[in-house]
mmCIF file of C-alpha atoms in Angstrom:
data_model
loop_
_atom_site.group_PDB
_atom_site.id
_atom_site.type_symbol
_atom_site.label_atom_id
_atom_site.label_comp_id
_atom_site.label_asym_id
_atom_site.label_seq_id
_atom_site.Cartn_x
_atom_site.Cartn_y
_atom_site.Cartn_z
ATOM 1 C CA UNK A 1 0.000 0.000 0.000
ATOM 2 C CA UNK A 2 1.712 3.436 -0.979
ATOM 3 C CA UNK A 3 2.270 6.092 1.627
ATOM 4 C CA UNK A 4 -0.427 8.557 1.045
ATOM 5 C CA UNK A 5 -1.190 12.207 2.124
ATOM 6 C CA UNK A 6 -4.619 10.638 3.798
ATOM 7 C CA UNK A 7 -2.995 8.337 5.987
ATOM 8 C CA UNK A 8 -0.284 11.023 7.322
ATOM 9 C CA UNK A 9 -2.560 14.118 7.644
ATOM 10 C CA UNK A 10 -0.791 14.998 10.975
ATOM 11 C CA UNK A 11 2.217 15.262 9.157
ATOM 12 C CA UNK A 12 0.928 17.779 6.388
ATOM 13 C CA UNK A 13 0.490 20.375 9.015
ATOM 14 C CA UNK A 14 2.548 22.453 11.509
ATOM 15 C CA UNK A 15 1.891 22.247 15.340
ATOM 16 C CA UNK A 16 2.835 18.867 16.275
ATOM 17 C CA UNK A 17 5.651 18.649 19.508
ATOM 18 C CA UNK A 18 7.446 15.724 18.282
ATOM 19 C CA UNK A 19 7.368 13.158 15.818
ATOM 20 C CA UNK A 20 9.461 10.197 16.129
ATOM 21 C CA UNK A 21 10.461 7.510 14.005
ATOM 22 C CA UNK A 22 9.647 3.572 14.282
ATOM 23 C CA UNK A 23 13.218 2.988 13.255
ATOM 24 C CA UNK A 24 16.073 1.007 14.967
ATOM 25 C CA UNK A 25 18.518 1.227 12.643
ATOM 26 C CA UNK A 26 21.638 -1.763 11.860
ATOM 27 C CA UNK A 27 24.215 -0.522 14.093
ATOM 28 C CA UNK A 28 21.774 0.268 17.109
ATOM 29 C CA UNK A 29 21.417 -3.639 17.062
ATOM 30 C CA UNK A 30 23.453 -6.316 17.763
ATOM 31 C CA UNK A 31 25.517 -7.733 14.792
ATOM 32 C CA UNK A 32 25.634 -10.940 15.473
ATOM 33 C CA UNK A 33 26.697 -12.305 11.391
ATOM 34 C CA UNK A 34 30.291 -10.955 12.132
ATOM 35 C CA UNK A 35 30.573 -12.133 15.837
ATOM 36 C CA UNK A 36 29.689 -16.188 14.729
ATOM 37 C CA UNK A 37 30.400 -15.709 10.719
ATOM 38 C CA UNK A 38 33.046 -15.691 8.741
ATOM 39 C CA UNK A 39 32.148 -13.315 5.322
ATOM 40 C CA UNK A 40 32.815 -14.381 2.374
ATOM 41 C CA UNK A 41 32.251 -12.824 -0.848
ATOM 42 C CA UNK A 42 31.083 -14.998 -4.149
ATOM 43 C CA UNK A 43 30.240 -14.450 -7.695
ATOM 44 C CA UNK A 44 28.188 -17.578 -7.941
ATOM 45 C CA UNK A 45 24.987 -18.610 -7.260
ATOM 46 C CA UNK A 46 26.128 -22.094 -5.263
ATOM 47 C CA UNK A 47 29.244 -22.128 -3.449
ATOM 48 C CA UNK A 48 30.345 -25.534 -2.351
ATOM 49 C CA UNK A 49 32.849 -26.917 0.421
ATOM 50 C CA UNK A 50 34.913 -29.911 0.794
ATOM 51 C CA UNK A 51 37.203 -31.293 3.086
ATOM 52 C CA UNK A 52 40.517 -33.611 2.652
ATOM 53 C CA UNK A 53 40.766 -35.520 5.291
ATOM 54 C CA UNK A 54 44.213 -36.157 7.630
ATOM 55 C CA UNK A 55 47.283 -38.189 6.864
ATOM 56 C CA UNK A 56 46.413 -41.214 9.051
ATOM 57 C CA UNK A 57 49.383 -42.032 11.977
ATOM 58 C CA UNK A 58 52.299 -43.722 10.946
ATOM 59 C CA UNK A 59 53.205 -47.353 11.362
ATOM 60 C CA UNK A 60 55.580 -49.278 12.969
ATOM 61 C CA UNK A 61 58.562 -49.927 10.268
ATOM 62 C CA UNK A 62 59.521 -53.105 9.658
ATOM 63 C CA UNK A 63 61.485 -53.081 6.628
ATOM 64 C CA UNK A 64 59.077 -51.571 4.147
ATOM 65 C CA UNK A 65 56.291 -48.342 4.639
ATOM 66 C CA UNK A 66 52.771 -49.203 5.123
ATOM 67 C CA UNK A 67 50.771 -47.243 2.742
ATOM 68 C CA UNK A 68 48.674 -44.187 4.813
ATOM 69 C CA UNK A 69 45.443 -44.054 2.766
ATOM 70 C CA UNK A 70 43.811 -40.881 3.100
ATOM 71 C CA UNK A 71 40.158 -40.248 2.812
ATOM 72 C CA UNK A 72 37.836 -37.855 1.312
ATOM 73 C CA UNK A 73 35.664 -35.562 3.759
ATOM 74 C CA UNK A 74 31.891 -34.331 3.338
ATOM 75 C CA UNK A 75 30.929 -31.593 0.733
ATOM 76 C CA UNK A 76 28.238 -29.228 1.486
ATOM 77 C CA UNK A 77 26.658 -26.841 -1.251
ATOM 78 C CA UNK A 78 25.077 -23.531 -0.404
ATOM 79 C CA UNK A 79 22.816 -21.309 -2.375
ATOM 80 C CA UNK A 80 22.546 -17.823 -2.524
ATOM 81 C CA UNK A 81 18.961 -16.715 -2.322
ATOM 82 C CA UNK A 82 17.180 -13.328 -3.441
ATOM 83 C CA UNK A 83 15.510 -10.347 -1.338
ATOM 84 C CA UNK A 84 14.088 -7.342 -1.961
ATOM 85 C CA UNK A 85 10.930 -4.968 -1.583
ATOM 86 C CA UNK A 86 9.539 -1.371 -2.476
ATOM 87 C CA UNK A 87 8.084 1.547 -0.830
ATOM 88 C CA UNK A 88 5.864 3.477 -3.247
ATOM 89 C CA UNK A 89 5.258 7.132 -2.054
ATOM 90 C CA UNK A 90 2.701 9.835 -3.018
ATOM 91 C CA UNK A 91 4.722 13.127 -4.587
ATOM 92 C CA UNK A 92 2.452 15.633 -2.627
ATOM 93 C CA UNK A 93 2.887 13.746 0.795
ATOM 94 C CA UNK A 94 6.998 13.702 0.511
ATOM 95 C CA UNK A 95 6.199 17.618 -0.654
ATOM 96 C CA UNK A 96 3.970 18.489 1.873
ATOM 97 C CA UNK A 97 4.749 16.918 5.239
ATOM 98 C CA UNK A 98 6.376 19.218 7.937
ATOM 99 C CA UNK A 99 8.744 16.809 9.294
ATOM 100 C CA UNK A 100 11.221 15.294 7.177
ATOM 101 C CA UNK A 101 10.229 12.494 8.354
ATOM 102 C CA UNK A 102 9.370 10.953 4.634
ATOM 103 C CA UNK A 103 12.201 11.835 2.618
ATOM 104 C CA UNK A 104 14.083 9.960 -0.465
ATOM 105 C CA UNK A 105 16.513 9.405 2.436
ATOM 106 C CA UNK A 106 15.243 8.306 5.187
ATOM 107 C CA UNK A 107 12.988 5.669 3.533
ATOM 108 C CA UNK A 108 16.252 4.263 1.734
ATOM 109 C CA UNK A 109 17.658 4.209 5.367
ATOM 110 C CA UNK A 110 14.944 1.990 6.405
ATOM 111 C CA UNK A 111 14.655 -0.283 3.872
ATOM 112 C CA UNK A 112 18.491 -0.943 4.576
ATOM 113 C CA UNK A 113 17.374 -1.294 8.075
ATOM 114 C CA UNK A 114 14.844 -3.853 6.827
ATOM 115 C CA UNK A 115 17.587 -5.807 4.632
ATOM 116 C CA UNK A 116 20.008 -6.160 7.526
ATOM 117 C CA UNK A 117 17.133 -7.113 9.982
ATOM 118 C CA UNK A 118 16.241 -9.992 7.119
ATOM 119 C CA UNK A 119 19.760 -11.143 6.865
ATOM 120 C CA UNK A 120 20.522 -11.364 10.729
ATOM 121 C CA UNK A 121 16.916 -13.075 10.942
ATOM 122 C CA UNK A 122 18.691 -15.868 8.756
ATOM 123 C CA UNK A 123 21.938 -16.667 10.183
ATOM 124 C CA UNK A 124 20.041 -17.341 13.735
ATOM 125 C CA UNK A 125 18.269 -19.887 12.388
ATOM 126 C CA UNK A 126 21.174 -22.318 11.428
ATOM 127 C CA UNK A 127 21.481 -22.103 15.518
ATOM 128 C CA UNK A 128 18.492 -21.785 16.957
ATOM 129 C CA UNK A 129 17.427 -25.098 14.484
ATOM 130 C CA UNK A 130 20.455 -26.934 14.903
ATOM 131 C CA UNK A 131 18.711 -30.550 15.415
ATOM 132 C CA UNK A 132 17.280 -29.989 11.858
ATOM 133 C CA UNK A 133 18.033 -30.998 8.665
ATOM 134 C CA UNK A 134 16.394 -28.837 6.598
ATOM 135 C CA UNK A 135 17.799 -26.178 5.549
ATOM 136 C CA UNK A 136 16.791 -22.740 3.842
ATOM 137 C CA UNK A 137 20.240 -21.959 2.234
ATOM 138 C CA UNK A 138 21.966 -25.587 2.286
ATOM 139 C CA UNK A 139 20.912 -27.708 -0.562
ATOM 140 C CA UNK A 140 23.517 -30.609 -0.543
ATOM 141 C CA UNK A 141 24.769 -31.324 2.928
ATOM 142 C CA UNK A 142 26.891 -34.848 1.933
ATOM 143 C CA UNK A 143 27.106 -36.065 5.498
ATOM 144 C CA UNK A 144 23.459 -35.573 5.661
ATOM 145 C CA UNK A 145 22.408 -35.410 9.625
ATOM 146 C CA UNK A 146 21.689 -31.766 11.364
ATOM 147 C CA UNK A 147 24.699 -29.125 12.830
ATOM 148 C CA UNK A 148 23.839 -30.562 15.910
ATOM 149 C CA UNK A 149 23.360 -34.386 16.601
ATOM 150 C CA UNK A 150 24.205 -37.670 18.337
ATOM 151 C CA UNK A 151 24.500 -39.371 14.322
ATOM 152 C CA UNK A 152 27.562 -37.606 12.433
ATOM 153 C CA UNK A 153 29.252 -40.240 10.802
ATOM 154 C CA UNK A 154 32.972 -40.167 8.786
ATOM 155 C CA UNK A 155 33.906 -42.035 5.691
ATOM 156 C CA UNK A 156 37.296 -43.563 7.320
ATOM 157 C CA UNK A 157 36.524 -47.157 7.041
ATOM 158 C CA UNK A 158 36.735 -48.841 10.540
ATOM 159 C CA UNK A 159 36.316 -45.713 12.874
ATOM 160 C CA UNK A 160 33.577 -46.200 15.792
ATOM 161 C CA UNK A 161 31.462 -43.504 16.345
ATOM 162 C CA UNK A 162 30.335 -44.572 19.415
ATOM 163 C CA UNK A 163 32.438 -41.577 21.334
ATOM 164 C CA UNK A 164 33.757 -38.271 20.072
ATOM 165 C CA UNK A 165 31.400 -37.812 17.941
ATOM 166 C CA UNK A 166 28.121 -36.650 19.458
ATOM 167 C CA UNK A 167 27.060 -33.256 20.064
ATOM 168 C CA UNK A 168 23.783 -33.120 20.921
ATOM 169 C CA UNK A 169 22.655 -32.506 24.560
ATOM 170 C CA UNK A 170 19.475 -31.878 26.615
ATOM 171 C CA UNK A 171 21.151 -29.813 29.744
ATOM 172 C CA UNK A 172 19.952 -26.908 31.163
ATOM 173 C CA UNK A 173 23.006 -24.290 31.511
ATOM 174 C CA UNK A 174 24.617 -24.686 35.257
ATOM 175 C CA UNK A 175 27.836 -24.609 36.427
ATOM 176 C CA UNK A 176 27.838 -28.263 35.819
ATOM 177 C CA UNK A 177 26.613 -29.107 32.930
ATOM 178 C CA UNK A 178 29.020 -26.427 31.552
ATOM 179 C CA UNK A 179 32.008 -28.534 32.762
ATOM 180 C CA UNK A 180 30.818 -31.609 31.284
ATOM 181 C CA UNK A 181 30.150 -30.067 28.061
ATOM 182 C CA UNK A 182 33.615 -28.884 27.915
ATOM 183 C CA UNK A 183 34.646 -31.934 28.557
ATOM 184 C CA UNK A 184 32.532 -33.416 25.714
ATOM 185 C CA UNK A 185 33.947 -31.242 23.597
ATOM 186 C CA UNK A 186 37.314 -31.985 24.289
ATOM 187 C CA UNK A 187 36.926 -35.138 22.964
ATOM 188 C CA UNK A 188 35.572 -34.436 19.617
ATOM 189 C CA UNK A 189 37.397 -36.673 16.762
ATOM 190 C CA UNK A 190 38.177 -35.885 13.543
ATOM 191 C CA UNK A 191 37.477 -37.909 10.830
ATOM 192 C CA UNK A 192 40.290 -40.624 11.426
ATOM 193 C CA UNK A 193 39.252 -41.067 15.159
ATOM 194 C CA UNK A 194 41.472 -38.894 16.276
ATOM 195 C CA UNK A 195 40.985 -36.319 19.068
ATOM 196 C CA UNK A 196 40.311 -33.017 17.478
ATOM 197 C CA UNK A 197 42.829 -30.658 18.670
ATOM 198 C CA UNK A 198 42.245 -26.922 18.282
ATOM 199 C CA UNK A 199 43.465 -23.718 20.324
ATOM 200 C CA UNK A 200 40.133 -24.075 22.434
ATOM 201 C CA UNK A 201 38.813 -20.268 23.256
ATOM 202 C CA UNK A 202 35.642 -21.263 24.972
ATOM 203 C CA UNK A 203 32.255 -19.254 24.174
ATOM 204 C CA UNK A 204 28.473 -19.551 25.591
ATOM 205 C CA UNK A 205 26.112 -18.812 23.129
ATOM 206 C CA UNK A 206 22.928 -17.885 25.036
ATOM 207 C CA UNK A 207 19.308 -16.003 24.896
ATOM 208 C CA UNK A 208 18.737 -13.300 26.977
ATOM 209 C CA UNK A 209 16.722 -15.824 29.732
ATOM 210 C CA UNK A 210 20.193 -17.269 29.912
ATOM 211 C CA UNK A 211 22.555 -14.175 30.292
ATOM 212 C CA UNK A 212 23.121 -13.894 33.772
ATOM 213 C CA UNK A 213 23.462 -17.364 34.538
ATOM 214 C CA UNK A 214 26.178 -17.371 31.624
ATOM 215 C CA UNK A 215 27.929 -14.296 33.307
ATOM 216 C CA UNK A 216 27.900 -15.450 36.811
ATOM 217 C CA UNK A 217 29.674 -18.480 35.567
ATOM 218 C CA UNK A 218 31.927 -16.755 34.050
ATOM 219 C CA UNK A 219 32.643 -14.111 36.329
ATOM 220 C CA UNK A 220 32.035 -15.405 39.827
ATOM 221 C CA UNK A 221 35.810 -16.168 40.883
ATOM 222 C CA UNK A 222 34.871 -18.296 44.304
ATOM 223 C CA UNK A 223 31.810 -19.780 46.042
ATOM 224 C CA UNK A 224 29.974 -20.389 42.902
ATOM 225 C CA UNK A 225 26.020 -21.731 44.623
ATOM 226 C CA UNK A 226 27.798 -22.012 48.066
ATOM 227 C CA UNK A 227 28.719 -19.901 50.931
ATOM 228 C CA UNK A 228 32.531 -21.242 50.750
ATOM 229 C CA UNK A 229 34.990 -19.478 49.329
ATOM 230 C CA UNK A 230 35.830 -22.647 46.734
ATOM 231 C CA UNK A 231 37.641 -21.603 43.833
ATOM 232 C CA UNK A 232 35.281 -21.424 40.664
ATOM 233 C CA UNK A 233 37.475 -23.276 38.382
ATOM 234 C CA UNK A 234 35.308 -21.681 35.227
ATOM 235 C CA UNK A 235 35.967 -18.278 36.127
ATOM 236 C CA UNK A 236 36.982 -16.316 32.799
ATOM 237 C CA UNK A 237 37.085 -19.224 30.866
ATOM 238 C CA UNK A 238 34.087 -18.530 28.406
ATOM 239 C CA UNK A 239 33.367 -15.489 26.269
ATOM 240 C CA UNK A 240 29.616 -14.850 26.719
ATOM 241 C CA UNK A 241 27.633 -14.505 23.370
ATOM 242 C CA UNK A 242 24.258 -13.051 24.041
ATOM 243 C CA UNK A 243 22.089 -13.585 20.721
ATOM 244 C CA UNK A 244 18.852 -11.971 21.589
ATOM 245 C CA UNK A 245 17.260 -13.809 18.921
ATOM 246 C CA UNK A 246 17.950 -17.386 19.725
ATOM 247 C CA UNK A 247 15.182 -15.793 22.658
ATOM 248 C CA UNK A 248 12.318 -16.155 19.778
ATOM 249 C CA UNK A 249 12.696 -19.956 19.589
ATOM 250 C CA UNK A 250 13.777 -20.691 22.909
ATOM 251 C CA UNK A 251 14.387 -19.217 26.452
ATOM 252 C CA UNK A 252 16.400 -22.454 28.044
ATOM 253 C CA UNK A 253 18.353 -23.391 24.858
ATOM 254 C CA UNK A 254 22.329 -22.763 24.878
ATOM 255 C CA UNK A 255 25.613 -23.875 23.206
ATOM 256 C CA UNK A 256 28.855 -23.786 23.797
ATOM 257 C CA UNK A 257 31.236 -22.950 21.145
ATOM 258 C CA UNK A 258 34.893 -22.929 20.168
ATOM 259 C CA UNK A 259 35.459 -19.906 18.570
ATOM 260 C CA UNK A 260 38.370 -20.403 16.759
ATOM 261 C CA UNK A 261 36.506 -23.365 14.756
ATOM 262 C CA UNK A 262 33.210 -21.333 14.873
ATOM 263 C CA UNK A 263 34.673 -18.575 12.882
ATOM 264 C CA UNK A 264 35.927 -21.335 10.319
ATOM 265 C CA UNK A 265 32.728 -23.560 10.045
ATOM 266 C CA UNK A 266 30.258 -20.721 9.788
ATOM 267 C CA UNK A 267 30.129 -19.338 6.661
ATOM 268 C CA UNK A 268 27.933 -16.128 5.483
ATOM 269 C CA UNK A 269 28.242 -14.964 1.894
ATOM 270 C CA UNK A 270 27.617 -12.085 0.033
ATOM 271 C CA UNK A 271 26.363 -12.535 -3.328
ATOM 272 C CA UNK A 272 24.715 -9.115 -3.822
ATOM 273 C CA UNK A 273 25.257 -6.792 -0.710
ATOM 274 C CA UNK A 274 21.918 -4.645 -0.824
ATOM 275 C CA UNK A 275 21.239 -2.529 -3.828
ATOM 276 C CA UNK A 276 18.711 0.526 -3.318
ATOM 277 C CA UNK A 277 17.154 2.301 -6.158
ATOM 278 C CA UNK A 278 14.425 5.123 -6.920
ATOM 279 C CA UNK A 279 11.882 5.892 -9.484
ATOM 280 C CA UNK A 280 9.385 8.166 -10.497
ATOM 281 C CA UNK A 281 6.168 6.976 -12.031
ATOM 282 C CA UNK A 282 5.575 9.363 -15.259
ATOM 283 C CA UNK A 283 1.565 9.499 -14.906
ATOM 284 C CA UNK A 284 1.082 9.943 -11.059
ATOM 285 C CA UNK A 285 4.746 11.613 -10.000
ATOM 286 C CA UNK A 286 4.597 8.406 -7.076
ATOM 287 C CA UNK A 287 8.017 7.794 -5.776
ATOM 288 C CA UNK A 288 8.945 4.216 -6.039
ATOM 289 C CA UNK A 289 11.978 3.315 -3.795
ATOM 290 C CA UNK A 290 13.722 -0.468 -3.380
ATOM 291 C CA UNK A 291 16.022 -2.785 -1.999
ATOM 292 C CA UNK A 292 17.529 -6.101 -3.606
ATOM 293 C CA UNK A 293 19.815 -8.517 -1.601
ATOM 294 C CA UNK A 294 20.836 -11.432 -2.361
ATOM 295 C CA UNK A 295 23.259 -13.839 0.240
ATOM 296 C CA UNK A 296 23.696 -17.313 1.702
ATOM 297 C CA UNK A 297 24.751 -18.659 4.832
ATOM 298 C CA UNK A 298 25.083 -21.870 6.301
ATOM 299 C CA UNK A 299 28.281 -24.271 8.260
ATOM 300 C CA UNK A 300 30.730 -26.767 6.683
ATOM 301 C CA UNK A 301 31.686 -28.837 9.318
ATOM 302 C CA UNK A 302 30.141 -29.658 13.369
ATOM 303 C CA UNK A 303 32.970 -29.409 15.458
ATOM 304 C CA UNK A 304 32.765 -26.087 16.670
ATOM 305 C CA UNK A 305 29.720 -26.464 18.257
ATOM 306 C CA UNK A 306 27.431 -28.492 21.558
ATOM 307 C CA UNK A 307 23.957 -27.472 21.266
ATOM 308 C CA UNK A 308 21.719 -27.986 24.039
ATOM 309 C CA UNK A 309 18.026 -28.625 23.466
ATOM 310 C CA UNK A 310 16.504 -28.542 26.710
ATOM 311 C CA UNK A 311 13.813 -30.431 27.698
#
């Protein structure tokens, strides 16, 4: 529906105090794509990953090398999907209100607003839906179980999965359950059955519901739920990653994270970063203003991550 003079006939006139905006622009909110992405830029309309996997250990020599087969990883293919909308404005409205409140500028302002809001809507989801399997930017995920999940699998012939290589948990966050997802975590394998070494920088990724328990965690140095003064061995050891939109799916759900890998499995690409434009419609002088964007997002690999869904 265009913006019309009818609709804003307090605007067309002189005498009002104040008129504010419904507008919360992109950097009054949290960016949470470059805190948990890694951005990419691509000139294609499906970018795909793939993994080699590790030399396998050496053997004991006895005269002559045993062969070290390597094998193949997963590949996972992600498209780039399209965005985009218009505002259609009446010319005597934009020349008539008193406000400057509907200007060529501000309304390409908020439909950049709107793009980014779209775009950080997307990238929660890959968390907050981490037991699924489908996908709105993934269309070929090889290994072919969700991000998070007590099935991942590997292609090395011979490797239990048994252990190492589950990350699926049901936990509410406490001081405890922390630890023993750390733990967990620490004994991730890589394809081979290996343990899966990285630097380890620890991270909570909560809701809001969850903040403070994350932070007194985190930042409670002794006497952690007791009156003694015992040392909180957890102190410091997290960075806390409040996403205040995982709060829209759930308020008890958390993860903890290892950044380092996070930053590497998370991908976000630009295909198109958001293009505005303007036009003027010959016949009724209406203002026609738009966005188009145009992205994908999505993760190549598990390992960074131990979601729990709690029950």
């Amino acid at each position: 529906m265009p913006n019309v003079s009818s609709a804003y006939t307090k605007l067309l006139f002189e005498g009002l105090k104040k008129v504010s905006v419904d507008r919360q622009t992109f950097v009054e909110q949290a960016n949470m794509i470059d805190k948990v992405y890694t951005r990419v830029s691509s000139d294609k309309a499906t970018e795909e990953f793939y993994s080699v996997g590790q030399v396998p250990d050496v053997q004991d020599f006895t005269g002559r090398f045993s062969e070290l087969s390597m094998v193949p990883g997963y590949s996972t293919k992600i498209e780039a999907k399209q965005f985009g909308g218009f505002v259609e404005t009446e010319r005597t409205l934009m020349d008539d209100e008193q406000y400057g409140v509907m200007t060529l500028g501000s309304i390409e302002a908020g439909l950049v607003d709107a793009a980014n809001r779209g775009r950080e809507d997307s990238a929660v989801k890959v968390v907050a839906n981490a037991t699924s399997s489908s996908y709105d930017f993934i269309t070929n995920q090889e290994e072919g179980v969700a991000l998070a999940s007590n099935s991942h699998t590997t292609k090395t012939v011979g490797v239990s999965t048994t252990t190492g290589f589950d990350n699926l948990g049901t936990s509410v966050l406490n001081k405890t359950s922390a630890a023993a997802t750390r733990i967990l975590m620490r004994k991730f394998k890589n394809p081979l059955g290996r343990r899966y070494s990285t630097n380890r920088r620890w991270g909570l990724l909560v809701s809001d519901s969850n903040e403070f328990k994350a932070g007194e965690l985190n930042n409670t140095p002794w006497g952690l739920d007791s009156g003694e003064r015992t040392v909180n061995m957890q102190a410091s050891m997290y960075q806390i990653i409040v996403w205040e939109r995982m709060e829209d799916f759930s308020v008890s759900n958390w993860a903890m994270v290892d950044l380092d890998m996070m930053k590497k499995n998370m991908i976000f690409l630009d295909r198109i970063k958001g293009e505005t434009e303007r036009e003027r419609d010959f016949m009724t002088k209406a203002i026609r203003q738009s966005i188009y964007d145009r992205y994908s997002l999505g993760f190549i690999d598990w390992r960074h991550i131990f979601w729990h869904q709690v029950t």
